[in-house]
Amino acid sequence: MRRTPTRRLFAAALLVASVLAPVATTPATAIPAPPSHRHGTQDCPRDEGLGPELTARLDKAIEDVRTQAGIPGVVAGVWMPGKGCYVRAFGVADKVTGKPMTTYGAVRIGSETKTFTVTALLQLVDAGRVGLDDPISRYIDGVPNGDNITLRHLAEMRSGLFPYTSDPDFVHALLSDPYRAFTPHEVLAYGYRHDNTFAPGTQFEYSNTNLVLLGLVIEKVTGQRLADVIDRRVLRPAGLRETLFPTGAEFPEPHPRGYTDQTLSGEVADSTDWNPSWGWAAGAMISDLHDLRRWAKIVATGELLSPQSQAERLRTLPTGFPGTSYGLGIFDANGWIGHNGSIPGYETVTVYLPSQKATMVLMLNTDISAGGQEPSTLVARAVTAIVTPENVYDGSVQPR
């Protein structure tokens, strides 16, 4: 029976991955960037690797998962101070031409956008322009139960507001014309059709509705477009030159093609140029391996925030799923701090392990699940089972 896309991609859930059984395959080899590329091999010089034995184990584990899960292409980066680094590309960036996946180039990062939006919000908290315990009604009219829902509730996914991405009419509108543009108020209207799902602060429910509202708060307080605020207050200070908040479907070259089965027919489609505006503050951004590596540490250590705001961000609460807790636009997955992203055609994981000062970044050019599991979670679990066996990444907070 063919499943419908409504619940699989857009309903809030927390998935716990298991390692796929290995298959016989030839280990992948590194695909270095060409000398003319802006980063080249600087992200992992040849003489700073993890050693031949560990590298071979990682090569085989990732390729096994990629093959069994049917993932077209994977980029994996691991950096462990004092031990070395690992940067590899596997598979293809284009299933039609067979062009290989490379370690350079941009991808759509989906819900990792939330870490940027919440960082901008917390900077406004530091500036005394908003308070985490302010009700959303102070800034935005018309929010159901808005007098009792705070900015904190929104950032920690405990508002009780219905996720607009779970509304069947929204899903049909999006998949009927995935190239169309949505405004923040248009997507919120789909969520507002439904009763709130619980009283504020009493439960966890992953909902893009929350982050779209926080984006509107940022615009209201600053008087500027969200994309401009994030660029000026977050991307530039962080030195993220290849990360952007697109205004439409623009997608800088080079980038891999993205593949999804989130279509009305259930057939696989090339979603590379679909318009991500429906995700806006919750999921529209674009980045690359080099920038995500930098961002992982910045988010987890609070380099752009006061110690007080960073402590608030990292005060994670249970999600109801073993191994993963959620703070303010950030999760803790068995010690790994950060976020993952999923948008039709692409998945990413960007996390930092404070106990070892380790960073992991994964970029995939598909969001098609395998055995009910997100492909990025499968890869992340396989990698961390090898490099940090005491801290195996075992969760995800993506809407599926």
Short mmCIF file of C-alpha atoms in Angstrom, two decimals, residues 116-130 229-230 232-235 237-238 295 303-306 309:
data_model
loop_
_atom_site.label_atom_id
_atom_site.label_comp_id
_atom_site.label_asym_id
_atom_site.label_seq_id
_atom_site.Cartn_x
_atom_site.Cartn_y
_atom_site.Cartn_z
CA PHE A 116 20.20 30.49 13.32
CA THR A 117 16.75 31.90 14.06
CA VAL A 118 17.00 31.15 17.78
CA THR A 119 20.52 32.58 17.92
CA ALA A 120 19.19 35.86 16.50
CA LEU A 121 16.35 35.79 19.04
CA LEU A 122 18.73 35.22 21.96
CA GLN A 123 20.89 38.10 20.78
CA LEU A 124 17.79 40.29 21.13
CA VAL A 125 17.33 38.86 24.62
CA ASP A 126 20.94 39.85 25.41
CA ALA A 127 20.22 43.35 24.10
CA GLY A 128 17.19 43.66 26.38
CA ARG A 129 14.79 44.01 23.46
CA VAL A 130 12.75 40.86 24.14
CA VAL A 229 18.96 40.21 10.57
CA ILE A 230 20.45 36.74 10.39
CA ARG A 232 24.13 40.90 9.81
CA ARG A 233 23.88 39.57 13.36
CA VAL A 234 24.74 35.90 12.88
CA LEU A 235 26.38 34.94 9.60
CA PRO A 237 30.08 37.67 12.96
CA ALA A 238 30.40 33.88 12.66
CA TRP A 295 28.70 26.67 13.10
CA GLU A 303 30.30 32.25 21.00
CA LEU A 304 27.72 34.79 19.80
CA LEU A 305 25.74 34.96 23.05
CA SER A 306 26.12 35.92 26.67
CA SER A 309 21.59 33.14 27.21
#
